[in-house]
Short mmCIF file of C-alpha atoms in Angstrom, two decimals:
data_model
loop_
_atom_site.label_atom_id
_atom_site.label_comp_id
_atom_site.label_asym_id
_atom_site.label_seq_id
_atom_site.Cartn_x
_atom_site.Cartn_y
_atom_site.Cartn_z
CA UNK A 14 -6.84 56.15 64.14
CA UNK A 15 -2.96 56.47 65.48
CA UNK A 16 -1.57 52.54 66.23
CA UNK A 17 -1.04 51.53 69.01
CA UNK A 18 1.89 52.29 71.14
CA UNK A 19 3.47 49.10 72.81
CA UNK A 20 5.04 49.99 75.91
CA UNK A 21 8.33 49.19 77.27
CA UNK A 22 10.41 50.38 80.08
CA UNK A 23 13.47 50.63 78.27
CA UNK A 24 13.95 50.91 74.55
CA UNK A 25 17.56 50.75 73.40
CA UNK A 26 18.31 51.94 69.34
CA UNK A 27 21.41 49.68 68.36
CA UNK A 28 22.10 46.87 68.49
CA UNK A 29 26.05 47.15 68.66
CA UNK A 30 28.57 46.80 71.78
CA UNK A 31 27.02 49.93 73.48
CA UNK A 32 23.20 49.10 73.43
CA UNK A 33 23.98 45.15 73.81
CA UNK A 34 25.63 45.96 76.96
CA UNK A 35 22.74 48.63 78.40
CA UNK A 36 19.67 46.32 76.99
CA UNK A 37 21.39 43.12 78.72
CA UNK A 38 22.13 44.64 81.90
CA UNK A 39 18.68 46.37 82.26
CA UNK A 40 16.75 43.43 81.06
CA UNK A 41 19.15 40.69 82.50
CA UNK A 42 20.02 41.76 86.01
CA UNK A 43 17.55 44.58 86.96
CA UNK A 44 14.59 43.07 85.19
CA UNK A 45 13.44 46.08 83.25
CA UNK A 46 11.01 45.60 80.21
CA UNK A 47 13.81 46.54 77.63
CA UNK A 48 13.18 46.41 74.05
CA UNK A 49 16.17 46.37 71.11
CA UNK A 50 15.95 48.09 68.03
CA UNK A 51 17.80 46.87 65.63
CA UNK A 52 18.56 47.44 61.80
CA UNK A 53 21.58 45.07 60.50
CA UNK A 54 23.68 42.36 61.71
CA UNK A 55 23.44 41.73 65.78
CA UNK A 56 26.62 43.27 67.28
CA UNK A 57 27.24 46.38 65.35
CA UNK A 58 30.33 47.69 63.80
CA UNK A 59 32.66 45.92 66.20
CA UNK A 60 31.22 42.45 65.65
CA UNK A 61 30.66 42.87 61.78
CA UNK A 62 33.00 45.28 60.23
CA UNK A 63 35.55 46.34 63.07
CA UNK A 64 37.44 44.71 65.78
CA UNK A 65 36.72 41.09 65.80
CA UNK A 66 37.35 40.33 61.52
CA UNK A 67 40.24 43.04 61.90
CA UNK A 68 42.25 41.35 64.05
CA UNK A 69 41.23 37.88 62.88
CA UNK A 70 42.99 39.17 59.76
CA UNK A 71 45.76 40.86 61.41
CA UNK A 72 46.52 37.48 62.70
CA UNK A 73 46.57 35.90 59.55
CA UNK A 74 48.79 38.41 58.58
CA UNK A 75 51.36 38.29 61.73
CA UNK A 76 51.48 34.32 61.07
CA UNK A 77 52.82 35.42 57.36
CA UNK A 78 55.39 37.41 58.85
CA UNK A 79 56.32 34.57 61.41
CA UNK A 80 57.19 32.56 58.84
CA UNK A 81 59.46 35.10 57.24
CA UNK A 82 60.89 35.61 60.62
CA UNK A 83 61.51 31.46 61.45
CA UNK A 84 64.13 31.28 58.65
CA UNK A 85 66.06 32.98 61.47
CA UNK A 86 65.29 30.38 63.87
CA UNK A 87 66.47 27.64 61.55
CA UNK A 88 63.77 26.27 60.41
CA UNK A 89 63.69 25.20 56.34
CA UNK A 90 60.63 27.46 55.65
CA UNK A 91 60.39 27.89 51.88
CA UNK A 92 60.43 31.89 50.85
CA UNK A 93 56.85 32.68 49.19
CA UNK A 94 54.61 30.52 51.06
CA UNK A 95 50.92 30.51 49.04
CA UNK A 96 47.77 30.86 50.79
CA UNK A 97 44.30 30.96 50.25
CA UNK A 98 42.89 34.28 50.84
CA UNK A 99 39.36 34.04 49.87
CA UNK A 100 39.63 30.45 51.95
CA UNK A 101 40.52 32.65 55.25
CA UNK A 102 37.79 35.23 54.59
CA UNK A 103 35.05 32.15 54.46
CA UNK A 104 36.29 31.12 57.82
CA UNK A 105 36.41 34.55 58.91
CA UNK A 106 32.89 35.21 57.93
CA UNK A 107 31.90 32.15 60.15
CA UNK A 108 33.54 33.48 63.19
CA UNK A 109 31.34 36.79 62.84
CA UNK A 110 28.20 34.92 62.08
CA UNK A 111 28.67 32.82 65.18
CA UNK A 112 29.02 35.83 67.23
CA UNK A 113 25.86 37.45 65.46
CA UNK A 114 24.18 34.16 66.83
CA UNK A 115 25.69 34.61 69.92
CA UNK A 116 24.54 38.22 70.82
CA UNK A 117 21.26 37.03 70.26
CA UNK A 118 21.04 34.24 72.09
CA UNK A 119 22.11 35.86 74.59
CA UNK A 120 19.18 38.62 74.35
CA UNK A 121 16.87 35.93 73.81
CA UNK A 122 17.79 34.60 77.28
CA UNK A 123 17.99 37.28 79.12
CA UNK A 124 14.53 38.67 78.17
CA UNK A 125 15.24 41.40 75.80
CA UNK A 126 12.89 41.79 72.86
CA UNK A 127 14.81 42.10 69.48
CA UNK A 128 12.56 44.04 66.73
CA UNK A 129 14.46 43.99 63.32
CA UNK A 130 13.82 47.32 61.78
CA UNK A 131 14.79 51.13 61.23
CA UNK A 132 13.48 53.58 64.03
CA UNK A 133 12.45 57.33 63.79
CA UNK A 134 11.14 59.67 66.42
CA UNK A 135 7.80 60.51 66.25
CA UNK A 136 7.70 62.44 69.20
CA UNK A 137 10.29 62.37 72.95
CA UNK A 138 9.38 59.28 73.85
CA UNK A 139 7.94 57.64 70.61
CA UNK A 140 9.71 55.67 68.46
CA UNK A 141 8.20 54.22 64.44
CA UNK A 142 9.89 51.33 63.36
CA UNK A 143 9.93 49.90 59.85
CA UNK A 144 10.41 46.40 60.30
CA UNK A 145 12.59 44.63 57.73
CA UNK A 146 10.07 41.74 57.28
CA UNK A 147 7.90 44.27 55.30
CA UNK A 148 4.99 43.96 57.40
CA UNK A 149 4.80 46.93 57.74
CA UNK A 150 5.51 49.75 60.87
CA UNK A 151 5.61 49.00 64.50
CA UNK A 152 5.06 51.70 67.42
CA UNK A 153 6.47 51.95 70.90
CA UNK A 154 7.36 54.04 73.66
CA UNK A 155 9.11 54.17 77.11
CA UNK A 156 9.93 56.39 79.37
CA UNK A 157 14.09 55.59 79.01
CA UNK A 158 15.15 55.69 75.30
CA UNK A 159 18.75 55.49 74.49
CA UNK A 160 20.12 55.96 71.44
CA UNK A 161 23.45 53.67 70.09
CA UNK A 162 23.20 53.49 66.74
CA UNK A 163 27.20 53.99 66.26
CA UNK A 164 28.39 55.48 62.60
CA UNK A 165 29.57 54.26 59.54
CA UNK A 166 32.75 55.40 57.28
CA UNK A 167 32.61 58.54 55.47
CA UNK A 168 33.50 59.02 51.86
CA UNK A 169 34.46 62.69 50.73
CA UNK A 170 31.71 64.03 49.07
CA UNK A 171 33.47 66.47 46.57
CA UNK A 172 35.58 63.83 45.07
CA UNK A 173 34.12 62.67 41.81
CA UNK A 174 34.30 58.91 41.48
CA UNK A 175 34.66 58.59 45.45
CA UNK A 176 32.13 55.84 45.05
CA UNK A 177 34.96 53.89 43.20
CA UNK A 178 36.44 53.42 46.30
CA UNK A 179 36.06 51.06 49.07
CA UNK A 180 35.97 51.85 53.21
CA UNK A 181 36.79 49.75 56.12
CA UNK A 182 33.40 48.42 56.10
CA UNK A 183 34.22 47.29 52.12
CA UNK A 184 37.12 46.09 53.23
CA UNK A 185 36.29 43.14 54.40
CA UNK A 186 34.50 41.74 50.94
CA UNK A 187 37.60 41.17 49.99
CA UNK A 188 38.16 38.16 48.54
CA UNK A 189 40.55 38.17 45.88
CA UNK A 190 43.89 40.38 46.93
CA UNK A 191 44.50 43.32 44.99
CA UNK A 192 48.28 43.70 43.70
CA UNK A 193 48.61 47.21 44.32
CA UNK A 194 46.41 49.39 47.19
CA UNK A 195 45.73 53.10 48.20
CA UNK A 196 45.00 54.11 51.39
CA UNK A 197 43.92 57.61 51.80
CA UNK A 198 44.21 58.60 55.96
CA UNK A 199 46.37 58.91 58.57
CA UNK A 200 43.90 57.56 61.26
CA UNK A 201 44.18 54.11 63.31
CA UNK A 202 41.75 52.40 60.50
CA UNK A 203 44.58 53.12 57.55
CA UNK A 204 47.85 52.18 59.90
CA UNK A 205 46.07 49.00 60.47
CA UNK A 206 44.71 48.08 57.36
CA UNK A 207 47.58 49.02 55.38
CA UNK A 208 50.21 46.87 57.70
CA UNK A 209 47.89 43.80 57.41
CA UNK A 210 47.67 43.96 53.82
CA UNK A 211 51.74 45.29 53.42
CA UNK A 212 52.31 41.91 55.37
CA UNK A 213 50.87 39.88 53.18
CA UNK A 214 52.00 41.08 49.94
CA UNK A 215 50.11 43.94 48.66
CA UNK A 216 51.87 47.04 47.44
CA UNK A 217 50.44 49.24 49.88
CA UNK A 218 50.54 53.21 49.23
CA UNK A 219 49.48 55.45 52.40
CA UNK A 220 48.10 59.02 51.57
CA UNK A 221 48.55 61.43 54.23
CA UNK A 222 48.80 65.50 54.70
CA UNK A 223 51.27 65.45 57.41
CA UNK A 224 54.64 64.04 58.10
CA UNK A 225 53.20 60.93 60.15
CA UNK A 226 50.59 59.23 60.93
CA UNK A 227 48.33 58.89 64.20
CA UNK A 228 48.91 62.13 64.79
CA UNK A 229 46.85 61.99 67.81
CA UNK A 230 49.38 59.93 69.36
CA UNK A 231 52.29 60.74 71.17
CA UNK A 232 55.39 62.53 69.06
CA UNK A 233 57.01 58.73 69.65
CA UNK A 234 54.67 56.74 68.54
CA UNK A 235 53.74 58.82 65.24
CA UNK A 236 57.57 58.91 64.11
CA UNK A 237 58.86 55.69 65.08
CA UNK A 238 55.60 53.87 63.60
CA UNK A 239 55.90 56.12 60.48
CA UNK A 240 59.72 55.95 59.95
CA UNK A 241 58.80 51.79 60.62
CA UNK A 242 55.82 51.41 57.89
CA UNK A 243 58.46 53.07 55.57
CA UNK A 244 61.34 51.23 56.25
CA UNK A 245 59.47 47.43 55.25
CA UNK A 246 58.15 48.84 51.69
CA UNK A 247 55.04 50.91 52.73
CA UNK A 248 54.81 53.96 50.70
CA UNK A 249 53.62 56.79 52.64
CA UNK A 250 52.91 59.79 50.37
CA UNK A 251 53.50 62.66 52.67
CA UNK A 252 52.03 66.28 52.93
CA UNK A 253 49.38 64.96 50.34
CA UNK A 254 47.22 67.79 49.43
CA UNK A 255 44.38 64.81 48.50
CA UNK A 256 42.57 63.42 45.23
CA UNK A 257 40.32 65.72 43.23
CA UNK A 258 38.65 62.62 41.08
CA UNK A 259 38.41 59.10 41.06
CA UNK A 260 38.42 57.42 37.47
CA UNK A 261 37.48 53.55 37.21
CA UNK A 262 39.79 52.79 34.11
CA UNK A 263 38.44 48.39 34.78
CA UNK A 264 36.07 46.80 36.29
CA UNK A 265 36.63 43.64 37.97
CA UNK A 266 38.09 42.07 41.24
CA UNK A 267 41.62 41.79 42.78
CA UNK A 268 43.91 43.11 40.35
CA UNK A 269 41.64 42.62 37.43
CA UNK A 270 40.21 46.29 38.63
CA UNK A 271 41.71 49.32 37.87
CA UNK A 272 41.93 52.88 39.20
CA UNK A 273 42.98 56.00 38.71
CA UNK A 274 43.32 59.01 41.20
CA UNK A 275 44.34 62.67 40.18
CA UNK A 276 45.42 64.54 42.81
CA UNK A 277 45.16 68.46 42.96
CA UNK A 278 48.37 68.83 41.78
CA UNK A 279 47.66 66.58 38.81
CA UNK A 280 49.22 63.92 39.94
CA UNK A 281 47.83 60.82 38.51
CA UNK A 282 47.87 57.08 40.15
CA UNK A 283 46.79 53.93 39.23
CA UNK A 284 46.01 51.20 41.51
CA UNK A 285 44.13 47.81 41.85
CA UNK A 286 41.95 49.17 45.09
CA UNK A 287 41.31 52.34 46.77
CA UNK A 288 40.22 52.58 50.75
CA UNK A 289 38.79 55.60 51.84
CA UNK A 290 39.56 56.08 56.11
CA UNK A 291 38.49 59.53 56.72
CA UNK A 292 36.87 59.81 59.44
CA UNK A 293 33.22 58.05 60.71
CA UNK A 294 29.41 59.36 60.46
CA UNK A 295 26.93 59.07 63.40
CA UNK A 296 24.02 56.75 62.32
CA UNK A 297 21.09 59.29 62.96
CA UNK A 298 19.85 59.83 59.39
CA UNK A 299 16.44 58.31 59.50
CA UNK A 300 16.61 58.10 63.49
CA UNK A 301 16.17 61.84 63.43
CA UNK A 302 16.64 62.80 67.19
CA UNK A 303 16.44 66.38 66.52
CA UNK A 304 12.93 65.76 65.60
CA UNK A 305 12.88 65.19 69.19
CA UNK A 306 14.45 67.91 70.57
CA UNK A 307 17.58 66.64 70.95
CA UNK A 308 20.67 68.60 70.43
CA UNK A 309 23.69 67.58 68.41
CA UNK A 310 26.97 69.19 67.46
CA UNK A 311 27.54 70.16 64.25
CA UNK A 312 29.35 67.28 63.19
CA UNK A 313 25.70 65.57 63.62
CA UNK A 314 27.01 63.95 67.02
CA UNK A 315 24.75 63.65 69.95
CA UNK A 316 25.09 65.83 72.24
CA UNK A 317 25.41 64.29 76.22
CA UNK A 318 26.59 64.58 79.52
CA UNK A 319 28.79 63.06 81.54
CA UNK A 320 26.09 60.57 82.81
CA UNK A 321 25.23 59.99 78.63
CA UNK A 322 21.92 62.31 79.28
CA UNK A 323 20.93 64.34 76.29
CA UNK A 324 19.02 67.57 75.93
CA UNK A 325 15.64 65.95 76.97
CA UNK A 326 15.00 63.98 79.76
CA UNK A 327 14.32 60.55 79.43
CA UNK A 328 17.21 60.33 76.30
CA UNK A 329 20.04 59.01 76.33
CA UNK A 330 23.42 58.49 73.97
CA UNK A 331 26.64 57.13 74.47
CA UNK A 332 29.04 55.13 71.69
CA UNK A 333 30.31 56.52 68.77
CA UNK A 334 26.78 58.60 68.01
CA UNK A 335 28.26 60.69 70.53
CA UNK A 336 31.92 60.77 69.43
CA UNK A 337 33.22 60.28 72.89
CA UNK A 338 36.30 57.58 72.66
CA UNK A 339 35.14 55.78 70.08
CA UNK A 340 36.13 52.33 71.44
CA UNK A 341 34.24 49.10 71.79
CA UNK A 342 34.97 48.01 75.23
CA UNK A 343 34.10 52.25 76.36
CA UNK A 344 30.66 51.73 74.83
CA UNK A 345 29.90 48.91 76.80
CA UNK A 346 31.26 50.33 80.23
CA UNK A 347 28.92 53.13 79.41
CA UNK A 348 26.11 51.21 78.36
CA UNK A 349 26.36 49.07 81.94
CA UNK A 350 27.02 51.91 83.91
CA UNK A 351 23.73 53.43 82.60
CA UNK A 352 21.53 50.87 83.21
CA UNK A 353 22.94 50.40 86.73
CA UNK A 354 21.99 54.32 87.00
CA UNK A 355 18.47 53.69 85.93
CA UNK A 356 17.58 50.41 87.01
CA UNK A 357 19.97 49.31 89.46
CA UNK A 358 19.15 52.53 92.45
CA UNK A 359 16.67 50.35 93.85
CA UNK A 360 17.11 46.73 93.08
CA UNK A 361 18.21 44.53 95.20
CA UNK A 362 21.16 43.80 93.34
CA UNK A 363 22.29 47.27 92.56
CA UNK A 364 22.04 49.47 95.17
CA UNK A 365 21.63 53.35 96.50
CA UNK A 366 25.68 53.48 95.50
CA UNK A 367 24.62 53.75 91.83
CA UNK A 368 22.41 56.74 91.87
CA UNK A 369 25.51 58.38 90.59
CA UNK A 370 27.13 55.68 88.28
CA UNK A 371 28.66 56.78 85.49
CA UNK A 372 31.77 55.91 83.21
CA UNK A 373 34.90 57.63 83.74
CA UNK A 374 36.85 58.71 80.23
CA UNK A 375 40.21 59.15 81.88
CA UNK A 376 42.66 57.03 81.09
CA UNK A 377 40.91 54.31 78.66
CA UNK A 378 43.69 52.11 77.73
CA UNK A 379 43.76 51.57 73.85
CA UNK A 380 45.68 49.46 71.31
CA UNK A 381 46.55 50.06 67.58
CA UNK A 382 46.79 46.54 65.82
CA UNK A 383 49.49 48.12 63.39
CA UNK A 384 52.87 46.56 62.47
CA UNK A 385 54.21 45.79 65.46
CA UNK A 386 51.63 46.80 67.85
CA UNK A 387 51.14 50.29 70.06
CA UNK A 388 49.59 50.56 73.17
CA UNK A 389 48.65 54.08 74.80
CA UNK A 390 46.93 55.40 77.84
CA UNK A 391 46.20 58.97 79.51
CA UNK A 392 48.46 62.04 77.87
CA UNK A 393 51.00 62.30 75.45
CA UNK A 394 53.96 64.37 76.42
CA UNK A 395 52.57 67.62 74.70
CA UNK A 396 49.55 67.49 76.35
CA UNK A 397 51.15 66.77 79.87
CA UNK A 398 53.14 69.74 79.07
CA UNK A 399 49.95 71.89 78.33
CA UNK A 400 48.03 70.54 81.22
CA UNK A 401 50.78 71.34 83.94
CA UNK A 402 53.51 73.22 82.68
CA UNK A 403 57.47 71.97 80.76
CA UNK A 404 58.68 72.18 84.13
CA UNK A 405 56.67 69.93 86.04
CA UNK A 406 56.55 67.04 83.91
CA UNK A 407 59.19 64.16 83.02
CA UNK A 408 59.60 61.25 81.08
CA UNK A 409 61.71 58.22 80.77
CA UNK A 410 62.20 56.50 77.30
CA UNK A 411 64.16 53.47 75.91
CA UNK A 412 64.15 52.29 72.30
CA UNK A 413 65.98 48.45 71.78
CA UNK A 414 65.31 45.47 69.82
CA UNK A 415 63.37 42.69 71.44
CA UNK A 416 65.25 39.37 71.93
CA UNK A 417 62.69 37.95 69.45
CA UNK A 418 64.84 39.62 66.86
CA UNK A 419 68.43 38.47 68.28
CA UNK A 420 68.94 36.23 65.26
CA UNK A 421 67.52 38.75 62.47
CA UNK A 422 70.78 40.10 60.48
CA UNK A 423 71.16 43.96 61.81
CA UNK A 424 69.01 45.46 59.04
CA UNK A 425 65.72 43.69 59.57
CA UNK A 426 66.87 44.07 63.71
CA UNK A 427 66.65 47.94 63.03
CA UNK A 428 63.49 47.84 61.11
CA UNK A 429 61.65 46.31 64.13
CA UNK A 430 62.19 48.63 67.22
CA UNK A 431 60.64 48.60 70.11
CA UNK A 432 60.11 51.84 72.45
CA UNK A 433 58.85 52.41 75.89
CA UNK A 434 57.59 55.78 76.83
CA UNK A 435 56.24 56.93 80.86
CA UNK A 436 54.87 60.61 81.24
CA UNK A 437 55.12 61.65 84.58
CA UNK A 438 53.63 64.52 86.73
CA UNK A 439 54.84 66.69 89.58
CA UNK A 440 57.51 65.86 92.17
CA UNK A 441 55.16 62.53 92.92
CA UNK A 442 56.00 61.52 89.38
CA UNK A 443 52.67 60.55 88.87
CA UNK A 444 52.45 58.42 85.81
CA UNK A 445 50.09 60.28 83.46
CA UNK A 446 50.71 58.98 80.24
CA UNK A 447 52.03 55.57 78.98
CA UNK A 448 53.29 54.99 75.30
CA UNK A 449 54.37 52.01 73.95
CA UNK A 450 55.39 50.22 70.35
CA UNK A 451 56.52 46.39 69.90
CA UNK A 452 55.64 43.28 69.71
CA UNK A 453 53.12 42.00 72.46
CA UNK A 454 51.96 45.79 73.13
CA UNK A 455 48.67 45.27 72.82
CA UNK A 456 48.59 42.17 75.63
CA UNK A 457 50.81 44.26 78.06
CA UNK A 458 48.91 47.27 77.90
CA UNK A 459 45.35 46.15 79.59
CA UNK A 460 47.67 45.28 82.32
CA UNK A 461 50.03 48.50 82.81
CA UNK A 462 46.66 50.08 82.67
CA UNK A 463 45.21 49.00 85.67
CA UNK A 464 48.32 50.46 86.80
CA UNK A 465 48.06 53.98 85.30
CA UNK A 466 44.12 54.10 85.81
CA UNK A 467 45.15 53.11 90.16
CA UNK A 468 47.60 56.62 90.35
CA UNK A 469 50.71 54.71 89.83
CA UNK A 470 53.91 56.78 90.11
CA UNK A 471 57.20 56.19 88.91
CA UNK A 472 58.90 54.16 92.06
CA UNK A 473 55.84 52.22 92.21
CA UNK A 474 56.66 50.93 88.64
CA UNK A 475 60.34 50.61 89.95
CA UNK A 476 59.42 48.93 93.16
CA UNK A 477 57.94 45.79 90.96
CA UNK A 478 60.44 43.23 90.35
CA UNK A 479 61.20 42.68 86.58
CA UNK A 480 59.92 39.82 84.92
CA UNK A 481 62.92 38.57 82.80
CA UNK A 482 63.38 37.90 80.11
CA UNK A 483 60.97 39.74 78.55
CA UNK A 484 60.64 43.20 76.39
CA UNK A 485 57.78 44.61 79.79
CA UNK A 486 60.73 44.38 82.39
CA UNK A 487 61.87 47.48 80.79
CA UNK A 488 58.97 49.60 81.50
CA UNK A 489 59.94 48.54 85.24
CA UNK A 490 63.65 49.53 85.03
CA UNK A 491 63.15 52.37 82.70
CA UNK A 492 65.80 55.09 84.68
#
């Protein structure tokens, strides 16, 4: 005889930034019998192996370079400060625990029921979980399943000895420094990586196929940042035509290990530590939605809509699984906006208003914790151009040195630019894209955005008085 199914009105797969924010906001305002599915540490990539340790650590490795920079200041900072690496990454590993503690706590009191285990389809609206306690398998069912179960890093598959290699998830088990580091990508996940550990002290060699990096970014932003890495000691190994084997020469940790990497063009290179940032995986292996009927792309994302409905009814997606912006803080939106939709039409404390709610994907505001920071919203200049034509679009640039660097002698000045680009539209100058690069990027752009994501146009940024002094006023005065 089949088990059992238990019933639930809501069964979210994931228990990451997406699914947290669904589950809590159908459980926890709307009331909704929501289960949450869950099969590793509460809070997902972002929480575990993405943006919370990633910029704890690129703080720990701006505070190295404000002590290089305070010998400017005059303060009698000795050169070659030690620190305690493996010392940070215990505290680190705290912080994230904390927050796994957190997101459950918060479940816990908001009603949602947390089942630790691995789910499959077993039919549209059936879901088999092996449960991680090795009890055994647990059924349920509901008539709203959504699935945000996120990815995970991709190694290349035709690269012998890829498995010598490490990816962002690996790279936080770091605890002893390597001396000497390859970083194969041109993606945010390599920029960022390899400026933290460039900053503090690792020989840091960037593999890429193009010119520059980010080359989803505006034309700015990919050659200043590039031209930038290069100018402090990263070594960016351009038009790389990529690795053909992967040879572990020493086992060990830090720069006890040893690597080797022949390229195509039998090139060979050692190194201490190799990070693969390729591109990301959606998490559907076991989950097998396609069991169910639903549809993916051939990239194995899940395939939705703009209100995150798959090909059946009664599915949903939305988070990386579905490779739309794949951004903590868009998951979440999504994940809210969703339950409002389902739950919220005829609550009391939602209303007829969200029959229709859904997130909006223009103009996310987004931040690239590199070395100095860059912020970015709506179109780059190409794709303004594309969208409405040369002639119909302007833009406004400046490039200077923030004050912060007023003491630096005129090299180290010129190796730490900052650059302002707007992207404006029609004789309105609509602002439709917003580029930016220097130090306190990332805190300026969540505001500018509000800005950008309102319809600002250009005399609406010159009508604000500037705030002085200060490296925003210029995006304010920009003529």
């Amino acid at each position: 005889m089949a088990p059992i199914a238990k019933q639930y009105d809501f069964i979210v797969i994931g228990g990451g930034s997406g699914g947290s924010g669904a589950a809590r906001r159908a459980s926890g305002w709307y009331g909704a019998k929501t289960l949450l599915i869950e099969n590793g540490k509460s809070g997902g990539t972002c929480v575990n192996v993405g943006c919370v340790p990633k910029k704890l650590t690129w703080n720990f490795a701006s505070i190295s370079e404000a002590l290089k920079d305070g010998v400017h200041y005059s303060y009698d900072i000795p050169q070659n400060i030690s620190f305690n690496f493996s010392e940070f990454k215990k505290k680190r590993d705290a912080n994230v625990k904390n927050l796994n503690n957190a997101y459950e706590r918060n479940w816990n009191r908001e009603g949602v029921d947390l089942v630790h285990g691995t789910a499959t389809f077993k039919g549209e609206k059936e879901l088999e979980v092996k449960l991680q306690d090795g009890s055994g398998t647990a059924t349920f069912t509901a008539p709203h399943v959504l699935i945000a179960t996120g990815g995970h890093p991709t190694k290349p598959e035709d690269v012998p000895g890829s498995e010598h290699g490490i990816t962002s998830d690996g790279f936080f088990d770091i605890a002893e420094l390597p001396k000497k580091m390859a970083f194969v990508g041109a993606g945010y996940i390599a920029v960022e990586l390899a400026g933290v550990m460039h900053a503090i002290g690792v020989e840091c060699h960037m593999f890429i196929r193009h010119e520059t990096f980010l080359r989803n970014f505006d034309p700015m932003i990919q050659e200043t940042l590039t031209k930038r890495y290069e100018d402090v000691g990263i070594c960016i190994h351009k038009n790389h035509k990529g690795f053909k084997e992967v040879v572990s020469l020493k086992e060990g940790i830090g720069s006890e290990r040893l690597l080797k990497l022949i390229g195509h063009d039998g090139e060979v290179f050692e190194c201490n530590e190799l990070l693969w940032a390729i591109g990301r995986t959606p998490e559907i292996e076991e989950l097998k939605p396609a069991d169910a009927g639903v549809k993916l792309k051939p990239s194995g994302h899940v395939v939705v809509d703009e209100y995150q409905n798959t090909s059946i009814n009664g599915i949903y997606a939305l988070g990386d699984v579905t490779g739309q912006a794949e951004l903590t803080p868009v998951a979440i939106a999504a994940g809210r906006a969703l339950s409002n939709r389902l739950f919220g039409t005829a609550h009391p404390r939602g209303g007829p208003h969200l029959s229709t709610a859904k997130l909006d994907y223009n103009n996310i505001p987004t931040v690239v914790f590199a070395h100095p920071e860059v912020g970015t919203i709506g179109l780059t200049e190409p794709q303004a151009i594309a969208r409405f034509g040369a002639e119909n679009v302007k833009t406004y640039h400046t490039k200077f040195a923030a004050m912060y660097y007023d003491f630096h002698p005129a090299d180290e000045k010129a190796r730490n630019p900052t650059e302002y680009k707007l992207v404006c539209e029609g004789p309105e100058e609509r602002i439709v894209g917003m580029h930016i690069l220097g130090l306190g990027s990332s805190e300026m752009m969540q505001g500018f955005g509000v800005a950008v994501k309102m319809g600002a146009r250009k005399r609406d940024f010159d009508a604000c008085v500037a705030i002085h002094p200060t490296s925003a006023e210029e995006v304010v005065t920009m003529k």
